[in-house]
Amino acid sequence: MGDIYLLLGTNLGDRERNLQIAKEQLTAHQLTIKKESAIYETAAWGIEDQPSFLNQVVIVDSSKAPERILMIISIIEALMGRERSEKWAQRVIDIDILYYGDIVIDKSRLKIPHPEIQNRRFTLAPLVELVPDFIHPVSGKTQLEMLEDCQDQLKAEIYLGRNLI
């Protein structure tokens, strides 16, 4: 089955706390967090006139099916106040399934690997930090190769926190 890679993103409210709550909720739903990237700060992608995002990739372990993982993610997002009003709109939390091992799923509600990985620096930077040589099961490219080819010009910089002097 392999590791499950999730992308967490937030740009509303206490962004650091939102990421922490999301990780606590994943754990509460029996998804074991094995590893997590640094937190990255990026300008909003898609609709750019909104607050910047904090993004983080977590690697989780679970025997749950991909469809069940998607259901858990939807529950967590709703619990945290996510409103789905407009594509790419600001949000309290967004959790995407990037990879589920090397499984490929192409359904209307669930696409794995996530179809936009190769186009988003804010996704690739934390993936490269964690698993630079992990091979995309469709393109055959490593995460590092995809980052090097990525046309997204938005910076994805490691977030140092709000309380530094």
mmCIF file with all atom_site columns, C-alpha atoms in Angstrom:
data_model
loop_
_atom_site.group_PDB
_atom_site.id
_atom_site.type_symbol
_atom_site.label_atom_id
_atom_site.label_alt_id
_atom_site.label_comp_id
_atom_site.label_asym_id
_atom_site.label_entity_id
_atom_site.label_seq_id
_atom_site.pdbx_PDB_ins_code
_atom_site.Cartn_x
_atom_site.Cartn_y
_atom_site.Cartn_z
_atom_site.occupancy
_atom_site.B_iso_or_equiv
_atom_site.pdbx_formal_charge
_atom_site.auth_seq_id
_atom_site.auth_comp_id
_atom_site.auth_asym_id
_atom_site.auth_atom_id
_atom_site.pdbx_PDB_model_num
ATOM 1   C CA . MET A 1 1   ? 0.000   0.000  0.000   1.00 0.00 ? 1   MET A CA 1
ATOM 2   C CA . GLY A 1 2   ? 2.674   2.538  0.965   1.00 0.00 ? 2   GLY A CA 1
ATOM 3   C CA . ASP A 1 3   ? 2.689   5.878  2.684   1.00 0.00 ? 3   ASP A CA 1
ATOM 4   C CA . ILE A 1 4   ? -0.123  8.390  2.339   1.00 0.00 ? 4   ILE A CA 1
ATOM 5   C CA . TYR A 1 5   ? 0.959   11.971 1.646   1.00 0.00 ? 5   TYR A CA 1
ATOM 6   C CA . LEU A 1 6   ? -1.388  14.769 2.687   1.00 0.00 ? 6   LEU A CA 1
ATOM 7   C CA . LEU A 1 7   ? -1.050  18.504 2.101   1.00 0.00 ? 7   LEU A CA 1
ATOM 8   C CA . LEU A 1 8   ? -2.426  20.785 4.803   1.00 0.00 ? 8   LEU A CA 1
ATOM 9   C CA . GLY A 1 9   ? -3.097  24.430 3.957   1.00 0.00 ? 9   GLY A CA 1
ATOM 10  C CA . THR A 1 10  ? -4.593  27.405 5.786   1.00 0.00 ? 10  THR A CA 1
ATOM 11  C CA . ASN A 1 11  ? -4.795  31.165 5.331   1.00 0.00 ? 11  ASN A CA 1
ATOM 12  C CA . LEU A 1 12  ? -7.487  32.280 7.794   1.00 0.00 ? 12  LEU A CA 1
ATOM 13  C CA . GLY A 1 13  ? -7.395  32.804 11.537  1.00 0.00 ? 13  GLY A CA 1
ATOM 14  C CA . ASP A 1 14  ? -4.530  31.416 13.627  1.00 0.00 ? 14  ASP A CA 1
ATOM 15  C CA . ARG A 1 15  ? -2.821  29.584 10.791  1.00 0.00 ? 15  ARG A CA 1
ATOM 16  C CA . GLU A 1 16  ? -0.272  27.768 12.966  1.00 0.00 ? 16  GLU A CA 1
ATOM 17  C CA . ARG A 1 17  ? -2.997  26.563 15.312  1.00 0.00 ? 17  ARG A CA 1
ATOM 18  C CA . ASN A 1 18  ? -5.142  25.461 12.359  1.00 0.00 ? 18  ASN A CA 1
ATOM 19  C CA . LEU A 1 19  ? -2.352  23.171 11.148  1.00 0.00 ? 19  LEU A CA 1
ATOM 20  C CA . GLN A 1 20  ? -1.922  21.775 14.658  1.00 0.00 ? 20  GLN A CA 1
ATOM 21  C CA . ILE A 1 21  ? -5.652  21.110 15.067  1.00 0.00 ? 21  ILE A CA 1
ATOM 22  C CA . ALA A 1 22  ? -5.785  19.392 11.669  1.00 0.00 ? 22  ALA A CA 1
ATOM 23  C CA . LYS A 1 23  ? -2.910  17.090 12.667  1.00 0.00 ? 23  LYS A CA 1
ATOM 24  C CA . GLU A 1 24  ? -4.586  16.327 16.000  1.00 0.00 ? 24  GLU A CA 1
ATOM 25  C CA . GLN A 1 25  ? -7.803  15.477 14.161  1.00 0.00 ? 25  GLN A CA 1
ATOM 26  C CA . LEU A 1 26  ? -6.003  13.195 11.720  1.00 0.00 ? 26  LEU A CA 1
ATOM 27  C CA . THR A 1 27  ? -4.518  11.346 14.677  1.00 0.00 ? 27  THR A CA 1
ATOM 28  C CA . ALA A 1 28  ? -7.925  11.194 16.405  1.00 0.00 ? 28  ALA A CA 1
ATOM 29  C CA . HIS A 1 29  ? -9.261  9.467  13.287  1.00 0.00 ? 29  HIS A CA 1
ATOM 30  C CA . GLN A 1 30  ? -6.567  6.756  13.509  1.00 0.00 ? 30  GLN A CA 1
ATOM 31  C CA . LEU A 1 31  ? -4.246  8.195  10.881  1.00 0.00 ? 31  LEU A CA 1
ATOM 32  C CA . THR A 1 32  ? -0.737  7.854  12.290  1.00 0.00 ? 32  THR A CA 1
ATOM 33  C CA . ILE A 1 33  ? 1.519   10.772 11.385  1.00 0.00 ? 33  ILE A CA 1
ATOM 34  C CA . LYS A 1 34  ? 4.924   9.275  10.614  1.00 0.00 ? 34  LYS A CA 1
ATOM 35  C CA . LYS A 1 35  ? 6.700   12.391 9.411   1.00 0.00 ? 35  LYS A CA 1
ATOM 36  C CA . GLU A 1 36  ? 5.956   16.030 8.708   1.00 0.00 ? 36  GLU A CA 1
ATOM 37  C CA . SER A 1 37  ? 7.682   18.686 6.644   1.00 0.00 ? 37  SER A CA 1
ATOM 38  C CA . ALA A 1 38  ? 8.572   22.138 7.798   1.00 0.00 ? 38  ALA A CA 1
ATOM 39  C CA . ILE A 1 39  ? 5.770   24.662 7.459   1.00 0.00 ? 39  ILE A CA 1
ATOM 40  C CA . TYR A 1 40  ? 5.998   26.742 4.282   1.00 0.00 ? 40  TYR A CA 1
ATOM 41  C CA . GLU A 1 41  ? 4.496   30.160 3.693   1.00 0.00 ? 41  GLU A CA 1
ATOM 42  C CA . THR A 1 42  ? 3.325   31.054 0.202   1.00 0.00 ? 42  THR A CA 1
ATOM 43  C CA . ALA A 1 43  ? 1.275   33.702 -1.509  1.00 0.00 ? 43  ALA A CA 1
ATOM 44  C CA . ALA A 1 44  ? -2.221  32.561 -2.391  1.00 0.00 ? 44  ALA A CA 1
ATOM 45  C CA . TRP A 1 45  ? -2.428  30.480 -5.575  1.00 0.00 ? 45  TRP A CA 1
ATOM 46  C CA . GLY A 1 46  ? -5.352  30.815 -7.991  1.00 0.00 ? 46  GLY A CA 1
ATOM 47  C CA . ILE A 1 47  ? -7.070  33.808 -6.380  1.00 0.00 ? 47  ILE A CA 1
ATOM 48  C CA . GLU A 1 48  ? -4.126  35.939 -5.357  1.00 0.00 ? 48  GLU A CA 1
ATOM 49  C CA . ASP A 1 49  ? -5.934  38.782 -3.530  1.00 0.00 ? 49  ASP A CA 1
ATOM 50  C CA . GLN A 1 50  ? -6.124  37.049 -0.144  1.00 0.00 ? 50  GLN A CA 1
ATOM 51  C CA . PRO A 1 51  ? -3.885  36.314 2.849   1.00 0.00 ? 51  PRO A CA 1
ATOM 52  C CA . SER A 1 52  ? -0.836  34.104 2.356   1.00 0.00 ? 52  SER A CA 1
ATOM 53  C CA . PHE A 1 53  ? -1.023  30.403 3.145   1.00 0.00 ? 53  PHE A CA 1
ATOM 54  C CA . LEU A 1 54  ? 0.825   28.164 5.517   1.00 0.00 ? 54  LEU A CA 1
ATOM 55  C CA . ASN A 1 55  ? 1.288   24.712 3.962   1.00 0.00 ? 55  ASN A CA 1
ATOM 56  C CA . GLN A 1 56  ? 2.721   21.485 5.307   1.00 0.00 ? 56  GLN A CA 1
ATOM 57  C CA . VAL A 1 57  ? 2.986   17.928 4.022   1.00 0.00 ? 57  VAL A CA 1
ATOM 58  C CA . VAL A 1 58  ? 2.434   15.079 6.448   1.00 0.00 ? 58  VAL A CA 1
ATOM 59  C CA . ILE A 1 59  ? 3.112   11.426 5.773   1.00 0.00 ? 59  ILE A CA 1
ATOM 60  C CA . VAL A 1 60  ? 0.525   9.205  7.416   1.00 0.00 ? 60  VAL A CA 1
ATOM 61  C CA . ASP A 1 61  ? 0.084   5.501  7.833   1.00 0.00 ? 61  ASP A CA 1
ATOM 62  C CA . SER A 1 62  ? -3.311  3.852  7.739   1.00 0.00 ? 62  SER A CA 1
ATOM 63  C CA . SER A 1 63  ? -4.989  0.724  6.479   1.00 0.00 ? 63  SER A CA 1
ATOM 64  C CA . LYS A 1 64  ? -8.083  2.763  5.584   1.00 0.00 ? 64  LYS A CA 1
ATOM 65  C CA . ALA A 1 65  ? -9.106  2.860  1.927   1.00 0.00 ? 65  ALA A CA 1
ATOM 66  C CA . PRO A 1 66  ? -8.539  6.063  -0.053  1.00 0.00 ? 66  PRO A CA 1
ATOM 67  C CA . GLU A 1 67  ? -12.285 6.796  -0.136  1.00 0.00 ? 67  GLU A CA 1
ATOM 68  C CA . ARG A 1 68  ? -12.429 6.507  3.673   1.00 0.00 ? 68  ARG A CA 1
ATOM 69  C CA . ILE A 1 69  ? -9.439  8.866  4.013   1.00 0.00 ? 69  ILE A CA 1
ATOM 70  C CA . LEU A 1 70  ? -11.284 11.380 1.809   1.00 0.00 ? 70  LEU A CA 1
ATOM 71  C CA . MET A 1 71  ? -14.367 11.089 4.033   1.00 0.00 ? 71  MET A CA 1
ATOM 72  C CA . ILE A 1 72  ? -12.260 11.674 7.166   1.00 0.00 ? 72  ILE A CA 1
ATOM 73  C CA . ILE A 1 73  ? -10.639 14.722 5.560   1.00 0.00 ? 73  ILE A CA 1
ATOM 74  C CA . SER A 1 74  ? -14.074 16.149 4.675   1.00 0.00 ? 74  SER A CA 1
ATOM 75  C CA . ILE A 1 75  ? -15.245 15.630 8.267   1.00 0.00 ? 75  ILE A CA 1
ATOM 76  C CA . ILE A 1 76  ? -12.161 17.384 9.656   1.00 0.00 ? 76  ILE A CA 1
ATOM 77  C CA . GLU A 1 77  ? -12.498 20.298 7.239   1.00 0.00 ? 77  GLU A CA 1
ATOM 78  C CA . ALA A 1 78  ? -16.182 20.740 8.142   1.00 0.00 ? 78  ALA A CA 1
ATOM 79  C CA . LEU A 1 79  ? -15.446 20.454 11.869  1.00 0.00 ? 79  LEU A CA 1
ATOM 80  C CA . MET A 1 80  ? -12.827 23.203 11.551  1.00 0.00 ? 80  MET A CA 1
ATOM 81  C CA . GLY A 1 81  ? -15.250 25.509 9.721   1.00 0.00 ? 81  GLY A CA 1
ATOM 82  C CA . ARG A 1 82  ? -14.219 25.055 6.089   1.00 0.00 ? 82  ARG A CA 1
ATOM 83  C CA . GLU A 1 83  ? -16.766 26.566 3.736   1.00 0.00 ? 83  GLU A CA 1
ATOM 84  C CA . ARG A 1 84  ? -16.644 25.599 0.090   1.00 0.00 ? 84  ARG A CA 1
ATOM 85  C CA . SER A 1 85  ? -17.905 28.709 -1.635  1.00 0.00 ? 85  SER A CA 1
ATOM 86  C CA . GLU A 1 86  ? -15.449 29.312 -4.443  1.00 0.00 ? 86  GLU A CA 1
ATOM 87  C CA . LYS A 1 87  ? -12.528 27.396 -5.946  1.00 0.00 ? 87  LYS A CA 1
ATOM 88  C CA . TRP A 1 88  ? -9.190  28.598 -4.529  1.00 0.00 ? 88  TRP A CA 1
ATOM 89  C CA . ALA A 1 89  ? -10.950 30.830 -1.978  1.00 0.00 ? 89  ALA A CA 1
ATOM 90  C CA . GLN A 1 90  ? -9.406  31.568 1.415   1.00 0.00 ? 90  GLN A CA 1
ATOM 91  C CA . ARG A 1 91  ? -9.965  28.831 3.976   1.00 0.00 ? 91  ARG A CA 1
ATOM 92  C CA . VAL A 1 92  ? -9.472  27.836 7.572   1.00 0.00 ? 92  VAL A CA 1
ATOM 93  C CA . ILE A 1 93  ? -8.134  24.461 6.459   1.00 0.00 ? 93  ILE A CA 1
ATOM 94  C CA . ASP A 1 94  ? -7.657  22.497 3.288   1.00 0.00 ? 94  ASP A CA 1
ATOM 95  C CA . ILE A 1 95  ? -6.432  18.916 3.294   1.00 0.00 ? 95  ILE A CA 1
ATOM 96  C CA . ASP A 1 96  ? -5.537  17.236 0.008   1.00 0.00 ? 96  ASP A CA 1
ATOM 97  C CA . ILE A 1 97  ? -4.509  13.655 -0.640  1.00 0.00 ? 97  ILE A CA 1
ATOM 98  C CA . LEU A 1 98  ? -1.351  13.966 -2.741  1.00 0.00 ? 98  LEU A CA 1
ATOM 99  C CA . TYR A 1 99  ? -0.332  10.314 -2.942  1.00 0.00 ? 99  TYR A CA 1
ATOM 100 C CA . TYR A 1 100 ? -1.604  7.045  -1.554  1.00 0.00 ? 100 TYR A CA 1
ATOM 101 C CA . GLY A 1 101 ? 1.482   4.910  -2.081  1.00 0.00 ? 101 GLY A CA 1
ATOM 102 C CA . ASP A 1 102 ? 1.730   4.319  -5.807  1.00 0.00 ? 102 ASP A CA 1
ATOM 103 C CA . ILE A 1 103 ? -2.013  3.861  -6.314  1.00 0.00 ? 103 ILE A CA 1
ATOM 104 C CA . VAL A 1 104 ? -3.669  5.704  -9.200  1.00 0.00 ? 104 VAL A CA 1
ATOM 105 C CA . ILE A 1 105 ? -7.372  6.613  -8.859  1.00 0.00 ? 105 ILE A CA 1
ATOM 106 C CA . ASP A 1 106 ? -9.296  8.717  -11.369 1.00 0.00 ? 106 ASP A CA 1
ATOM 107 C CA . LYS A 1 107 ? -12.863 9.206  -10.159 1.00 0.00 ? 107 LYS A CA 1
ATOM 108 C CA . SER A 1 108 ? -14.956 12.357 -10.231 1.00 0.00 ? 108 SER A CA 1
ATOM 109 C CA . ARG A 1 109 ? -14.604 12.943 -6.463  1.00 0.00 ? 109 ARG A CA 1
ATOM 110 C CA . LEU A 1 110 ? -11.197 11.400 -5.922  1.00 0.00 ? 110 LEU A CA 1
ATOM 111 C CA . LYS A 1 111 ? -8.074  11.735 -8.022  1.00 0.00 ? 111 LYS A CA 1
ATOM 112 C CA . ILE A 1 112 ? -4.829  10.228 -6.753  1.00 0.00 ? 112 ILE A CA 1
ATOM 113 C CA . PRO A 1 113 ? -2.144  11.325 -7.282  1.00 0.00 ? 113 PRO A CA 1
ATOM 114 C CA . HIS A 1 114 ? -3.452  14.866 -6.906  1.00 0.00 ? 114 HIS A CA 1
ATOM 115 C CA . PRO A 1 115 ? -3.641  16.207 -10.484 1.00 0.00 ? 115 PRO A CA 1
ATOM 116 C CA . GLU A 1 116 ? -1.922  19.540 -9.702  1.00 0.00 ? 116 GLU A CA 1
ATOM 117 C CA . ILE A 1 117 ? 1.191   18.392 -7.807  1.00 0.00 ? 117 ILE A CA 1
ATOM 118 C CA . GLN A 1 118 ? 3.573   19.186 -10.662 1.00 0.00 ? 118 GLN A CA 1
ATOM 119 C CA . ASN A 1 119 ? 2.154   22.721 -10.998 1.00 0.00 ? 119 ASN A CA 1
ATOM 120 C CA . ARG A 1 120 ? 2.437   23.888 -7.399  1.00 0.00 ? 120 ARG A CA 1
ATOM 121 C CA . ARG A 1 121 ? 5.705   24.878 -5.778  1.00 0.00 ? 121 ARG A CA 1
ATOM 122 C CA . PHE A 1 122 ? 3.994   25.033 -2.349  1.00 0.00 ? 122 PHE A CA 1
ATOM 123 C CA . THR A 1 123 ? 3.259   21.321 -2.688  1.00 0.00 ? 123 THR A CA 1
ATOM 124 C CA . LEU A 1 124 ? 6.535   20.231 -4.242  1.00 0.00 ? 124 LEU A CA 1
ATOM 125 C CA . ALA A 1 125 ? 8.867   22.089 -1.842  1.00 0.00 ? 125 ALA A CA 1
ATOM 126 C CA . PRO A 1 126 ? 7.716   20.164 1.251   1.00 0.00 ? 126 PRO A CA 1
ATOM 127 C CA . LEU A 1 127 ? 7.540   16.912 -0.738  1.00 0.00 ? 127 LEU A CA 1
ATOM 128 C CA . VAL A 1 128 ? 11.143  17.379 -1.856  1.00 0.00 ? 128 VAL A CA 1
ATOM 129 C CA . GLU A 1 129 ? 12.141  18.061 1.747   1.00 0.00 ? 129 GLU A CA 1
ATOM 130 C CA . LEU A 1 130 ? 10.616  14.732 2.820   1.00 0.00 ? 130 LEU A CA 1
ATOM 131 C CA . VAL A 1 131 ? 10.943  12.421 -0.197  1.00 0.00 ? 131 VAL A CA 1
ATOM 132 C CA . PRO A 1 132 ? 12.954  13.968 -3.070  1.00 0.00 ? 132 PRO A CA 1
ATOM 133 C CA . ASP A 1 133 ? 13.336  10.631 -4.858  1.00 0.00 ? 133 ASP A CA 1
ATOM 134 C CA . PHE A 1 134 ? 9.717   9.450  -4.532  1.00 0.00 ? 134 PHE A CA 1
ATOM 135 C CA . ILE A 1 135 ? 8.503   8.691  -8.064  1.00 0.00 ? 135 ILE A CA 1
ATOM 136 C CA . HIS A 1 136 ? 5.174   10.044 -9.283  1.00 0.00 ? 136 HIS A CA 1
ATOM 137 C CA . PRO A 1 137 ? 3.267   6.905  -10.368 1.00 0.00 ? 137 PRO A CA 1
ATOM 138 C CA . VAL A 1 138 ? 1.943   8.526  -13.562 1.00 0.00 ? 138 VAL A CA 1
ATOM 139 C CA . SER A 1 139 ? 4.707   10.830 -14.830 1.00 0.00 ? 139 SER A CA 1
ATOM 140 C CA . GLY A 1 140 ? 7.588   8.647  -13.655 1.00 0.00 ? 140 GLY A CA 1
ATOM 141 C CA . LYS A 1 141 ? 9.407   11.752 -12.378 1.00 0.00 ? 141 LYS A CA 1
ATOM 142 C CA . THR A 1 142 ? 10.797  12.216 -8.895  1.00 0.00 ? 142 THR A CA 1
ATOM 143 C CA . GLN A 1 143 ? 9.514   15.016 -6.683  1.00 0.00 ? 143 GLN A CA 1
ATOM 144 C CA . LEU A 1 144 ? 12.846  16.795 -7.168  1.00 0.00 ? 144 LEU A CA 1
ATOM 145 C CA . GLU A 1 145 ? 12.590  16.549 -10.957 1.00 0.00 ? 145 GLU A CA 1
ATOM 146 C CA . MET A 1 146 ? 9.054   17.920 -10.851 1.00 0.00 ? 146 MET A CA 1
ATOM 147 C CA . LEU A 1 147 ? 10.153  20.832 -8.635  1.00 0.00 ? 147 LEU A CA 1
ATOM 148 C CA . GLU A 1 148 ? 12.985  21.631 -11.041 1.00 0.00 ? 148 GLU A CA 1
ATOM 149 C CA . ASP A 1 149 ? 10.471  21.622 -13.932 1.00 0.00 ? 149 ASP A CA 1
ATOM 150 C CA . CYS A 1 150 ? 7.743   23.524 -12.058 1.00 0.00 ? 150 CYS A CA 1
ATOM 151 C CA . GLN A 1 151 ? 6.582   26.717 -13.786 1.00 0.00 ? 151 GLN A CA 1
ATOM 152 C CA . ASP A 1 152 ? 4.935   28.134 -10.626 1.00 0.00 ? 152 ASP A CA 1
ATOM 153 C CA . GLN A 1 153 ? 6.841   31.305 -9.726  1.00 0.00 ? 153 GLN A CA 1
ATOM 154 C CA . LEU A 1 154 ? 5.289   31.803 -6.266  1.00 0.00 ? 154 LEU A CA 1
ATOM 155 C CA . LYS A 1 155 ? 7.910   31.456 -3.556  1.00 0.00 ? 155 LYS A CA 1
ATOM 156 C CA . ALA A 1 156 ? 7.473   28.667 -1.018  1.00 0.00 ? 156 ALA A CA 1
ATOM 157 C CA . GLU A 1 157 ? 9.626   29.667 1.939   1.00 0.00 ? 157 GLU A CA 1
ATOM 158 C CA . ILE A 1 158 ? 10.039  27.931 5.256   1.00 0.00 ? 158 ILE A CA 1
ATOM 159 C CA . TYR A 1 159 ? 7.892   29.702 7.824   1.00 0.00 ? 159 TYR A CA 1
ATOM 160 C CA . LEU A 1 160 ? 9.820   30.681 10.918  1.00 0.00 ? 160 LEU A CA 1
ATOM 161 C CA . GLY A 1 161 ? 6.836   31.465 13.110  1.00 0.00 ? 161 GLY A CA 1
ATOM 162 C CA . ARG A 1 162 ? 5.133   34.606 14.280  1.00 0.00 ? 162 ARG A CA 1
ATOM 163 C CA . ASN A 1 163 ? 6.928   35.081 17.579  1.00 0.00 ? 163 ASN A CA 1
ATOM 164 C CA . LEU A 1 164 ? 10.525  35.484 16.472  1.00 0.00 ? 164 LEU A CA 1
ATOM 165 C CA . ILE A 1 165 ? 12.411  38.642 17.363  1.00 0.00 ? 165 ILE A CA 1
#
